[in-house]
Coordinates of C-alpha atoms in Angstrom, one line a residue:
X1013 CA -0.4 0.6 0.1
X1014 CA 1.7 3.4 -1.4
X1015 CA 2.0 5.9 0.6
X1016 CA 1.4 8.4 -2.0
X1017 CA -1.3 9.5 -4.9
X1018 CA -0.4 11.4 -7.6
X1019 CA -1.4 14.8 -8.4
X1020 CA -5.0 15.4 -10.6
X1021 CA -4.7 14.7 -14.3
X1022 CA -8.0 16.5 -14.7
X1023 CA -7.7 20.9 -14.1
X1024 CA -11.0 21.1 -14.8
X1025 CA -13.5 20.8 -12.1
X1026 CA -16.7 18.7 -12.1
X1027 CA -19.9 20.7 -12.8
X1028 CA -22.7 19.8 -9.8
X1029 CA -24.4 16.7 -11.0
X1030 CA -22.0 14.8 -12.9
X1031 CA -21.9 11.5 -13.0
X1032 CA -18.5 10.2 -11.9
X1033 CA -17.3 7.1 -9.8
X1034 CA -14.8 6.7 -6.5
X1035 CA -12.2 3.9 -6.8
X1036 CA -9.5 3.2 -4.2
X1037 CA -6.5 2.7 -5.9
X1038 CA -4.0 -0.3 -4.1
X1039 CA -0.6 -2.5 -5.5
X1040 CA -1.8 -6.2 -6.1
X1041 CA 1.7 -7.8 -5.9
X1042 CA 2.2 -8.9 -10.3
X1043 CA -0.5 -7.5 -11.3
X1044 CA 0.7 -3.6 -9.7
X1045 CA -1.7 -0.8 -9.0
X1046 CA -5.5 -1.8 -10.1
X1047 CA -8.7 -1.2 -8.4
X1048 CA -10.0 -2.4 -5.7
X1049 CA -12.8 -0.8 -5.1
X1050 CA -14.9 1.6 -7.2
X1051 CA -18.8 2.8 -6.3
X1052 CA -20.5 5.8 -8.8
X1053 CA -21.8 9.2 -7.7
X1054 CA -23.6 12.2 -8.7
X1055 CA -21.6 15.0 -7.9
X1056 CA -22.7 17.8 -5.8
X1057 CA -19.6 20.1 -5.3
X1058 CA -15.8 20.3 -6.7
X1059 CA -13.8 23.8 -6.2
X1060 CA -10.4 24.4 -4.7
X1061 CA -11.1 23.3 -2.1
X1062 CA -14.1 20.6 -1.5
X1063 CA -15.5 17.4 -3.6
X1064 CA -18.8 16.5 -2.3
X1065 CA -20.1 13.2 -3.9
X1066 CA -23.2 12.0 -3.7
X1067 CA -23.9 7.7 -4.2
X1068 CA -28.1 7.8 -4.9
X1069 CA -29.0 3.9 -4.0
X1070 CA -28.8 1.4 -6.8
X1071 CA -25.5 3.8 -7.8
X1072 CA -23.0 1.0 -9.4
X1073 CA -20.3 -0.1 -6.7
X1074 CA -17.3 -3.2 -8.0
X1075 CA -15.7 -5.4 -5.8
X1076 CA -13.1 -7.7 -6.0
X1077 CA -13.8 -10.9 -6.5
X1078 CA -11.3 -13.6 -5.1
X1079 CA -11.7 -15.1 -1.3
X1080 CA -12.3 -13.4 2.1
X1081 CA -10.3 -13.0 4.5
X1082 CA -9.0 -11.4 7.8
X1083 CA -11.3 -11.1 11.0
X1084 CA -14.5 -10.2 9.0
X1085 CA -14.0 -12.3 6.1
X1086 CA -14.0 -9.9 3.4
X1087 CA -10.5 -8.6 3.2
X1088 CA -9.0 -10.2 -0.6
X1089 CA -6.0 -10.2 0.0
X1090 CA -4.2 -9.2 -3.1
X1091 CA -2.8 -12.8 -3.6
X1092 CA -6.6 -13.9 -3.2
X1093 CA -8.0 -11.6 -6.2
X1094 CA -8.3 -13.3 -9.0
X1095 CA -8.6 -10.0 -11.1
X1096 CA -12.4 -10.2 -11.7
X1097 CA -14.8 -8.0 -10.1
X1098 CA -18.2 -8.6 -8.5
X1099 CA -20.8 -6.6 -9.9
X1100 CA -23.0 -5.0 -7.2
X1101 CA -25.2 -2.1 -6.0
X1102 CA -25.0 0.9 -3.2
X1103 CA -28.0 -0.5 -1.1
X1104 CA -29.7 1.1 2.6
X1105 CA -29.1 4.8 1.9
X1106 CA -28.7 7.0 -0.5
X1107 CA -24.5 8.4 1.4
X1108 CA -22.7 11.9 0.7
X1109 CA -19.6 12.0 0.9
X1110 CA -17.7 15.3 2.1
X1111 CA -13.6 16.2 1.2
X1112 CA -12.1 19.2 1.9
X1113 CA -8.9 18.7 -0.5
X1114 CA -5.3 17.3 1.0
X1115 CA -7.1 16.1 3.6
X1116 CA -6.3 12.2 4.3
X1117 CA -10.1 11.3 5.1
X1118 CA -13.8 11.8 4.2
X1119 CA -17.0 12.1 6.1
X1120 CA -20.1 10.1 5.4
X1121 CA -23.5 11.0 6.3
X1122 CA -26.5 9.2 5.2
X1123 CA -30.6 9.9 3.8
X1124 CA -33.3 7.4 4.3
X1125 CA -35.5 10.5 2.8
X1126 CA -36.8 12.0 5.8
X1127 CA -33.7 13.1 7.7
X1128 CA -29.7 12.5 8.2
X1129 CA -28.6 9.3 10.1
X1130 CA -27.4 10.2 13.0
X1131 CA -23.9 8.1 12.7
X1132 CA -21.0 10.0 10.6
X1133 CA -18.7 8.0 9.0
X1134 CA -14.9 9.2 8.6
X1135 CA -12.9 6.9 6.3
X1136 CA -9.6 7.3 6.5
X1137 CA -7.3 7.0 2.8
X1138 CA -5.4 9.4 0.7
X1139 CA -6.4 12.5 -0.5
X1140 CA -8.5 12.8 -3.6
X1141 CA -7.4 13.8 -6.6
X1142 CA -9.6 14.4 -9.6
X1143 CA -9.5 11.7 -12.8
X1144 CA -11.0 12.3 -15.9
X1145 CA -13.8 9.7 -15.1
X1146 CA -14.0 10.9 -10.9
X1147 CA -11.5 11.2 -7.7
X1148 CA -9.1 8.5 -7.1
X1149 CA -7.8 7.8 -3.6
X1150 CA -7.2 5.0 -1.3
X1151 CA -8.6 3.6 0.6
X1152 CA -6.5 3.2 4.6
X1153 CA -8.8 0.1 6.1
X1154 CA -9.5 1.9 9.8
X1155 CA -12.2 3.8 9.8
X1156 CA -14.2 6.7 12.9
X1157 CA -17.8 6.9 13.8
X1158 CA -19.2 9.6 15.3
X1159 CA -22.6 9.4 16.6
X1160 CA -25.0 11.6 18.0
X1161 CA -27.1 10.0 21.2
X1162 CA -30.8 10.5 21.9
X1163 CA -29.6 13.1 24.8
X1164 CA -27.6 14.5 22.3
X1165 CA -24.2 12.9 23.8
X1166 CA -21.6 13.4 21.0
X1167 CA -19.2 9.9 20.7
X1168 CA -16.5 8.8 19.0
X1169 CA -15.2 5.6 18.6
X1170 CA -12.6 3.2 15.8
X1171 CA -13.4 0.7 13.5
X1172 CA -12.1 -2.4 12.2
X1173 CA -9.3 -2.0 14.1
X1174 CA -8.8 -6.1 13.9
X1175 CA -8.4 -5.6 10.1
X1176 CA -6.0 -3.5 10.6
X1177 CA -4.1 -5.6 12.6
X1178 CA -4.7 -8.5 10.3
X1179 CA -2.9 -6.5 7.4
X1180 CA 0.3 -5.6 9.8
X1181 CA 0.7 -9.2 10.4
X1182 CA -0.2 -10.6 7.0
X1183 CA 2.6 -8.1 5.3
X1184 CA 0.1 -5.9 3.8
X1185 CA 1.4 -3.1 5.7
X1186 CA 4.0 -1.7 7.4
X1187 CA 4.2 -0.8 10.9
X1188 CA 5.3 2.4 9.4
X1189 CA 2.1 2.8 8.1
X1190 CA 0.0 1.5 10.5
X1191 CA 1.8 4.5 12.9
X1192 CA 0.4 6.9 9.8
X1193 CA -2.8 5.6 9.5
X1194 CA -3.3 5.5 13.6
X1195 CA -2.6 9.4 13.5
X1196 CA -4.6 10.7 10.7
X1197 CA -7.8 8.9 12.9
X1198 CA -6.0 11.0 15.8
X1199 CA -6.4 13.8 14.2
X1200 CA -9.7 12.9 13.0
X1201 CA -11.3 11.8 15.6
X1202 CA -10.3 16.0 17.1
X1203 CA -11.9 16.7 14.8
X1204 CA -14.9 15.0 15.5
X1205 CA -14.9 16.2 19.0
X1206 CA -14.1 20.1 18.1
X1207 CA -17.4 19.8 15.6
X1208 CA -15.0 21.4 13.2
X1209 CA -16.6 20.9 9.3
X1210 CA -18.2 19.2 7.7
X1211 CA -20.1 18.5 11.3
X1212 CA -20.8 21.9 11.6
X1213 CA -22.0 22.3 7.8
X1214 CA -25.4 23.3 6.8
X1215 CA -25.9 19.4 5.2
X1216 CA -29.4 20.0 4.3
X1217 CA -27.2 21.6 1.1
X1218 CA -26.3 18.1 0.8
X1219 CA -29.3 16.7 1.1
X1220 CA -30.4 13.9 -1.4
X1221 CA -33.4 13.2 -4.1
X1222 CA -34.9 10.3 -4.2
X1223 CA -35.9 11.7 -7.7
X1224 CA -31.9 11.3 -7.7
X1225 CA -31.6 8.9 -11.0
X1226 CA -28.8 5.7 -10.1
X1227 CA -25.5 6.4 -11.4
X1228 CA -23.3 3.8 -13.5
X1229 CA -19.9 3.3 -13.7
X1230 CA -18.0 5.0 -16.7
X1231 CA -16.5 3.2 -20.1
X1232 CA -12.8 2.8 -18.6
X1233 CA -13.7 2.3 -14.9
X1234 CA -10.9 -0.2 -14.7
X1235 CA -7.5 1.5 -15.8
X1236 CA -5.4 2.8 -14.0
X1237 CA -2.7 5.2 -16.5

């Protein structure tokens, strides 16, 4: 897993409403760099400071095919990936992802059609880079969940620490990389507890519309240049 992402390959921002694909890139042994996961979405904001992308229900998802392993049985190690992808769709509830440019995470929220759900999901990943078909990043396995309880109390916890530990044990993540990921997790936790942006933002401006059509992945979505 690399620590560095390439710079933007598309200089012009996407217009609101544009269909894109969000991709997590990883290095897979002899296969080299490839798409580990992809999900289609609709651009709500894309400027010098911020990217906001929504995935309506039914939008296309692509996952690596292969035997799962690890603590949850869902980690497909590089040597277990057969090179193919499973066709899937986004389910549950529409999700909106907010990424501040240059930050090593994005903040996700789900909307059930009436209101935002209480959990805030902080996906630790390398900063997004804009491509001609969407945005590329690299998922860092460890995530942070911030929740608002019935009494309004704010709590923050980690998610998937066991999966990150498994990657370290198998040698797919170095101890140095783990330290870097955990540092980003600490920074994300501090941002959530301080109610920094985007936790203090007016999310009504990004509320998904039930009228939005599902989004497909574009042609060439699996190509890495």
